[in-house]
Amino acid sequence: MILSIESSCDDSAISITEIATNKLLFHKKISQELDHSVYGGVVPELAARLHAEALPKILQECEPYFKDLKAVGVTASPGLAVTLIEGVTLAKAVSVALDIPLIGVNHLIGHIYSLFIEKETVFPLTVLLVSGGHTQVMEVKSLTEITTIAKSMDDSFGESFDKVAKMMGLGYPGGPAIQELAKEGDRKRYNFTVPLLRTPKLAFSYSGLKNAVRLAVEKSEPKDYKDIAASFEHIATKHLVHKLKKYFQNHPPKNFAIVGGASANLYLRSQIKDILKSYNAKLLLSDLQYCSDNAAMIGRVAVEMYKKKMFTSLEELEVAARVDF
Ligand code: KG4
Ligand code: ZN
């Protein structure tokens, strides 16, 4: 079995995965959303302190599995340096105490493998990762053959939802709140500009849209917020769809996946489903409970890395976790 730890942002999570079967034997996550909500975003130092409290508590529940552990996997990067180090420190302690190797897992690869929790892998795969930290398109041939095709030049898709929600006083995380508000709204009322519409570049940008929404919020009243939310969600999604269509012209998808916290967005899912129809491509999605950060996805990657003996030294792990992304 492998014990896995995730602490890259505001979720403290630990899982146990059986190596031979990919079976998830234990899975627990303590989310800090409510603690950060009043600030409209994650406060890194507060998150680190809450991880220091929550992770050892969850680890205690895993004690019955300790004798069967073959390795400990932990999110090494990218993420908030002060929160990553909490998970890494605990992983080091487990590794030394039980004399088992460490496996440093890349968080973005973790999101890709959220598709394969308790399942076999499916490759090759074109992936759209939309989270609070990232917006990127990747071609994935295997665990070690991942090419980034396009990424955001500034804010991420999820982050733009968080910032728009903050402008409307909706708390954190903003994605679910904006999605809910948008359901009642008129998607066409506010004619926001689709970002990077005239440039052929395969890239994403959300800071301009965010500023346009800010102006609209300032000029309006709370009764208009549902229309602003709906128009924003529409344009934020249209931007992704527009760039994907451009990419698909020369690279038609076969298996396409949306992963990351914001892949839970239903409007995004429906719009992408529509474009995939014309390519006869299959859409892969993670279970809703595994879209946002969790340790099961880190464990699923760690199982693959364990089989390939991709272990990480204590020093390498510390260096990786000390950089903010
Ligand atoms: O993957 P995740 O849990 O953390 C990161 O690795 O960043 O993603 C969290 C992000 C937040 O920005 C949150 O607002 C966004 O995912 N999110 C959504 C939805 N649910 C979560 N964004 C849009 N629509 C949603 N339904
Ligand atoms: Zn994430």
Coordinates of C-alpha atoms and ligand atoms in Angstrom, one line a residue:
M1 CA 0.0 0.0 0.0
I2 CA 1.0 3.6 -0.5
L3 CA 0.2 6.5 1.8
S4 CA -0.3 9.8 0.0
I5 CA -0.5 13.4 1.3
E6 CA -1.8 16.5 -0.4
S7 CA -1.3 20.0 1.1
S8 CA -0.6 22.3 -1.9
C9 CA -3.3 24.8 -1.1
D10 CA -6.2 24.7 1.3
D11 CA -7.1 21.0 1.5
S12 CA -5.4 18.7 4.0
A13 CA -5.8 15.2 2.6
I14 CA -4.4 11.7 3.1
S15 CA -5.2 8.5 1.3
I16 CA -4.1 4.9 1.2
T17 CA -4.0 3.1 -2.1
E18 CA -3.4 -0.6 -2.8
I19 CA -0.6 -1.0 -5.3
A20 CA -1.7 -4.2 -6.9
T21 CA -5.3 -3.1 -7.5
N22 CA -5.4 0.7 -7.4
K23 CA -8.1 0.3 -4.8
L24 CA -8.6 3.3 -2.5
L25 CA -8.6 1.9 1.0
F26 CA -8.7 5.1 2.9
H27 CA -9.5 8.7 1.9
K28 CA -10.0 11.7 4.0
K29 CA -9.9 15.4 3.3
I30 CA -10.3 18.4 5.7
S31 CA -11.1 21.4 3.7
Q32 CA -10.3 24.9 5.0
E33 CA -12.8 26.7 2.6
L34 CA -14.8 28.2 5.5
D35 CA -11.7 29.5 7.3
H36 CA -10.6 31.4 4.1
S37 CA -14.0 32.5 3.0
V38 CA -14.1 35.7 5.0
Y39 CA -10.9 36.8 3.2
G40 CA -12.2 36.1 -0.3
G41 CA -9.2 33.9 -1.0
V42 CA -6.6 31.5 0.5
V43 CA -4.3 33.1 3.1
P44 CA -1.1 31.0 2.8
E45 CA 0.1 31.3 6.5
L46 CA -3.4 30.5 7.8
A47 CA -3.6 27.5 5.5
A48 CA -0.1 26.3 6.7
R49 CA -1.2 26.5 10.3
L50 CA -4.4 24.6 9.6
H51 CA -2.5 21.9 7.7
A52 CA -0.2 21.5 10.7
E53 CA -3.3 20.8 12.9
A54 CA -5.3 18.6 10.4
L55 CA -2.7 16.4 8.8
P56 CA -1.3 14.6 11.9
K57 CA -5.0 14.0 13.0
I58 CA -5.8 12.3 9.7
L59 CA -2.5 10.4 9.8
Q60 CA -3.4 8.9 13.2
E61 CA -6.5 7.3 11.6
C62 CA -4.1 5.5 9.1
E63 CA -2.2 3.7 11.8
P64 CA -3.8 0.3 11.1
Y65 CA -2.2 0.4 7.6
F66 CA 1.3 1.4 8.7
K67 CA 2.7 -2.2 8.7
D68 CA 1.6 -2.6 5.1
L69 CA 3.0 0.6 3.6
K70 CA 5.6 0.3 0.9
A71 CA 6.1 4.0 0.2
V72 CA 4.8 7.5 1.0
G73 CA 3.8 9.8 -1.8
V74 CA 3.4 13.6 -1.3
T75 CA 2.6 16.6 -3.5
A76 CA 6.0 18.2 -4.0
S77 CA 5.0 21.1 -6.4
P78 CA 3.5 23.3 -7.7
G79 CA 1.6 25.0 -4.9
L80 CA 2.0 27.4 -2.0
A81 CA 5.5 26.9 -0.6
V82 CA 4.4 27.4 3.0
T83 CA 1.6 24.8 2.7
L84 CA 3.5 22.2 0.6
I85 CA 6.2 22.1 3.2
E86 CA 3.7 20.9 5.8
G87 CA 2.8 17.8 3.8
V88 CA 6.4 17.2 2.8
T89 CA 7.6 17.4 6.5
L90 CA 4.9 14.8 7.5
A91 CA 5.9 12.6 4.6
K92 CA 9.5 12.7 5.6
A93 CA 8.6 11.8 9.2
V94 CA 6.6 8.8 7.9
S95 CA 9.4 7.8 5.6
V96 CA 12.0 7.8 8.3
A97 CA 9.9 6.2 11.0
L98 CA 8.7 3.4 8.8
D99 CA 11.9 3.2 6.7
I100 CA 10.0 3.4 3.4
P101 CA 10.9 5.5 0.3
L102 CA 9.5 8.9 -0.6
I103 CA 7.8 9.7 -3.8
G104 CA 7.4 13.4 -4.7
V105 CA 4.4 13.9 -6.9
N106 CA 3.7 16.8 -9.3
H107 CA 0.3 18.2 -8.4
L108 CA -0.8 18.8 -12.0
I109 CA 0.0 15.2 -12.9
G110 CA -2.1 14.3 -9.8
H111 CA -5.1 16.2 -11.4
I112 CA -4.6 14.2 -14.6
Y113 CA -4.6 10.9 -12.6
S114 CA -7.8 11.9 -10.8
L115 CA -9.4 10.4 -13.9
F116 CA -7.9 7.0 -13.1
I117 CA -8.7 6.6 -9.3
E118 CA -9.6 2.9 -8.9
K119 CA -9.3 2.6 -12.7
E120 CA -6.8 1.8 -15.4
T121 CA -5.2 4.6 -17.3
V122 CA -6.3 5.8 -20.8
F123 CA -3.7 7.2 -23.2
P124 CA -3.0 9.1 -25.4
L125 CA -5.1 11.8 -23.9
T126 CA -5.6 15.6 -24.6
V127 CA -6.2 17.3 -21.2
L128 CA -7.7 20.6 -20.3
L129 CA -6.6 21.4 -16.7
V130 CA -8.7 24.2 -15.1
S131 CA -8.0 24.8 -11.4
G132 CA -7.4 27.7 -9.1
G133 CA -3.7 27.8 -10.0
H134 CA -3.6 26.7 -13.6
T135 CA -5.3 26.8 -17.0
Q136 CA -3.5 24.6 -19.5
V137 CA -3.9 22.2 -22.3
M138 CA -1.6 19.2 -22.4
E139 CA -1.0 16.2 -24.6
V140 CA -0.4 13.2 -22.4
K141 CA 1.1 10.0 -23.8
S142 CA 2.2 8.4 -20.5
L143 CA 3.2 9.3 -17.0
T144 CA 6.5 10.7 -18.2
E145 CA 5.5 12.0 -21.7
I146 CA 3.5 15.2 -21.1
T147 CA 3.7 18.2 -23.4
T148 CA 2.1 21.5 -22.5
I149 CA 0.4 23.0 -25.5
A150 CA -1.1 26.2 -24.1
K151 CA -1.3 27.9 -20.7
S152 CA -2.5 31.1 -19.1
M153 CA -0.4 34.2 -19.3
D154 CA -1.9 35.6 -16.2
D155 CA -4.9 34.6 -14.0
S156 CA -6.3 31.0 -14.2
F157 CA -9.9 30.1 -15.1
G158 CA -10.8 29.1 -11.5
E159 CA -9.0 32.1 -10.0
S160 CA -11.1 34.5 -12.2
F161 CA -14.2 32.9 -10.8
D162 CA -12.8 33.4 -7.3
K163 CA -12.0 37.1 -8.0
V164 CA -15.4 37.8 -9.6
A165 CA -17.1 36.2 -6.6
K166 CA -15.0 38.3 -4.2
M167 CA -16.2 41.5 -6.1
M168 CA -19.8 40.5 -5.5
G169 CA -19.1 39.5 -1.8
L170 CA -19.8 35.8 -2.4
G171 CA -16.9 34.4 -0.4
Y172 CA -14.4 31.7 -1.3
P173 CA -14.3 29.5 -3.4
G174 CA -16.0 31.5 -6.0
G175 CA -16.6 28.9 -8.7
P176 CA -19.6 27.1 -7.2
A177 CA -21.1 30.4 -6.1
I178 CA -20.8 32.0 -9.5
Q179 CA -22.1 28.8 -11.2
E180 CA -25.2 28.9 -8.9
L181 CA -25.9 32.6 -9.5
A182 CA -25.3 32.3 -13.2
K183 CA -28.1 29.7 -13.5
E184 CA -30.7 32.5 -13.1
G185 CA -28.9 35.0 -15.2
D186 CA -28.9 36.3 -18.8
R187 CA -25.7 35.2 -20.5
K188 CA -26.0 37.8 -23.2
R189 CA -26.8 40.9 -21.2
Y190 CA -23.2 41.9 -20.7
N191 CA -21.2 41.8 -23.9
F192 CA -17.7 41.2 -22.4
T193 CA -14.9 40.8 -24.9
V194 CA -13.6 37.2 -25.5
P195 CA -9.9 37.3 -24.5
L196 CA -7.2 36.9 -27.2
L197 CA -9.8 36.5 -29.9
R198 CA -7.7 38.1 -32.6
T199 CA -4.4 36.6 -31.8
P200 CA -3.6 33.2 -33.3
K201 CA -1.5 32.4 -30.2
L202 CA -2.6 29.3 -28.3
A203 CA -2.7 30.8 -24.8
F204 CA -5.2 31.9 -22.2
S205 CA -5.7 35.2 -20.4
Y206 CA -8.3 36.1 -17.7
S207 CA -7.0 39.4 -16.2
G208 CA -8.7 41.6 -18.9
L209 CA -12.0 39.8 -18.5
K210 CA -11.7 40.1 -14.8
N211 CA -11.2 43.9 -15.0
A212 CA -14.1 44.3 -17.4
V213 CA -16.3 42.5 -14.9
R214 CA -15.0 44.7 -12.1
L215 CA -16.1 47.8 -14.0
A216 CA -19.6 46.2 -14.7
V217 CA -19.9 45.3 -11.0
E218 CA -19.0 48.9 -9.9
K219 CA -21.6 50.4 -12.2
S220 CA -24.4 48.0 -11.2
E221 CA -26.6 47.0 -8.3
P222 CA -26.8 43.5 -6.6
K223 CA -29.9 42.7 -8.6
D224 CA -27.8 42.7 -11.8
Y225 CA -25.1 40.3 -10.4
K226 CA -26.8 37.2 -11.7
D227 CA -26.6 38.6 -15.3
I228 CA -23.0 39.6 -14.7
A229 CA -22.2 36.2 -13.4
A230 CA -23.9 34.4 -16.3
S231 CA -22.3 36.7 -18.9
F232 CA -18.9 36.2 -17.3
E233 CA -19.2 32.4 -17.1
H234 CA -20.3 32.4 -20.8
I235 CA -17.3 34.5 -22.0
A236 CA -14.8 32.7 -19.7
T237 CA -15.9 29.4 -21.2
K238 CA -16.1 30.8 -24.8
H239 CA -12.4 31.7 -24.5
L240 CA -11.5 28.1 -23.7
V241 CA -13.7 26.8 -26.4
H242 CA -12.3 29.2 -29.0
K243 CA -8.7 28.2 -28.3
L244 CA -9.5 24.5 -28.2
K245 CA -11.3 24.7 -31.5
K246 CA -8.2 26.4 -33.0
Y247 CA -6.0 23.6 -31.6
F248 CA -8.3 20.9 -32.8
Q249 CA -8.1 22.1 -36.4
N250 CA -4.7 20.5 -36.7
H251 CA -4.9 18.1 -33.8
P252 CA -8.3 16.4 -33.7
P253 CA -8.9 14.9 -30.3
K254 CA -9.7 11.2 -29.7
N255 CA -9.8 11.1 -25.9
F256 CA -10.3 14.4 -24.3
A257 CA -10.4 15.1 -20.5
I258 CA -11.2 18.1 -18.3
V259 CA -9.6 18.0 -14.9
G260 CA -9.0 20.3 -11.9
G261 CA -11.3 22.0 -9.4
A262 CA -13.1 24.1 -12.1
S263 CA -13.8 21.0 -14.2
A264 CA -16.8 20.6 -11.9
N265 CA -18.4 23.6 -13.8
L266 CA -21.4 22.3 -15.6
Y267 CA -21.6 25.0 -18.2
L268 CA -18.0 24.4 -19.2
R269 CA -18.7 20.6 -19.4
S270 CA -21.7 21.1 -21.6
Q271 CA -19.9 23.5 -24.0
I272 CA -17.0 21.2 -24.4
K273 CA -19.2 18.2 -24.9
D274 CA -20.8 20.1 -27.8
I275 CA -17.5 20.7 -29.6
L276 CA -16.3 17.1 -29.1
K277 CA -19.4 15.8 -30.9
S278 CA -18.1 16.9 -34.3
Y279 CA -14.9 14.9 -33.7
N280 CA -16.5 11.8 -32.3
A281 CA -14.2 12.2 -29.4
K282 CA -14.7 10.6 -26.0
L283 CA -14.9 13.0 -23.0
L284 CA -13.3 11.8 -19.7
L285 CA -14.2 13.4 -16.4
S286 CA -13.2 12.7 -12.9
D287 CA -15.8 11.9 -10.3
L288 CA -17.1 15.2 -8.8
Q289 CA -15.5 14.4 -5.4
Y290 CA -12.1 14.1 -7.1
C291 CA -12.2 17.3 -9.2
S292 CA -10.9 19.5 -6.4
D293 CA -7.6 18.8 -4.6
N294 CA -7.4 15.4 -2.9
A295 CA -4.9 12.8 -1.9
A296 CA -6.4 9.9 -3.8
M297 CA -5.1 11.4 -7.1
I298 CA -1.7 11.9 -5.6
G299 CA -1.8 8.2 -4.4
R300 CA -2.8 7.1 -7.9
V301 CA 0.3 8.8 -9.4
A302 CA 2.5 7.5 -6.6
V303 CA 1.4 3.9 -7.4
E304 CA 2.7 4.3 -11.0
M305 CA 5.9 6.0 -9.8
Y306 CA 6.4 3.2 -7.3
K307 CA 6.2 0.6 -10.0
K308 CA 8.8 2.5 -12.0
K309 CA 11.0 3.0 -8.9
M310 CA 10.8 6.8 -9.3
F311 CA 11.7 7.6 -5.7
T312 CA 12.7 11.1 -4.4
S313 CA 15.4 12.0 -1.9
L314 CA 14.6 14.0 1.2
E315 CA 16.7 16.9 -0.2
E316 CA 15.1 16.9 -3.6
L317 CA 11.7 17.0 -2.0
E318 CA 12.6 20.0 0.2
V319 CA 13.9 22.0 -2.8
A320 CA 10.8 21.3 -4.9
A321 CA 8.5 22.3 -2.1
R322 CA 10.2 25.6 -1.4
V323 CA 9.2 27.3 -4.6
D324 CA 5.9 29.0 -5.0
F325 CA 4.1 28.5 -8.3
Ligands
KG4_1 O1 -8.0 22.0 -8.3 P1 -8.4 22.9 -7.2 O2 -9.2 22.3 -6.0 O3 -7.2 23.7 -6.5 C1 -6.1 24.1 -7.3 O4 -5.3 23.2 -7.6 O5 -6.1 25.3 -7.6 O6 -9.3 24.1 -7.8 C2 -10.0 25.1 -7.1 C3 -10.5 26.1 -8.0 C4 -11.1 27.3 -7.3 O7 -10.6 28.5 -8.0 C5 -12.6 27.2 -7.5 O8 -13.3 28.4 -7.5 C6 -12.7 26.5 -8.8 O9 -11.7 25.5 -8.7 N1 -14.0 25.8 -8.9 C7 -14.9 26.2 -9.9 C8 -16.1 25.4 -9.7 N2 -15.8 24.6 -8.6 C9 -14.6 24.9 -8.2 N3 -14.8 27.1 -10.9 C10 -15.9 27.2 -11.7 N4 -17.0 26.5 -11.6 C11 -17.2 25.6 -10.6 N5 -18.3 24.9 -10.4
ZN2 ZN -5.3 21.4 -7.7

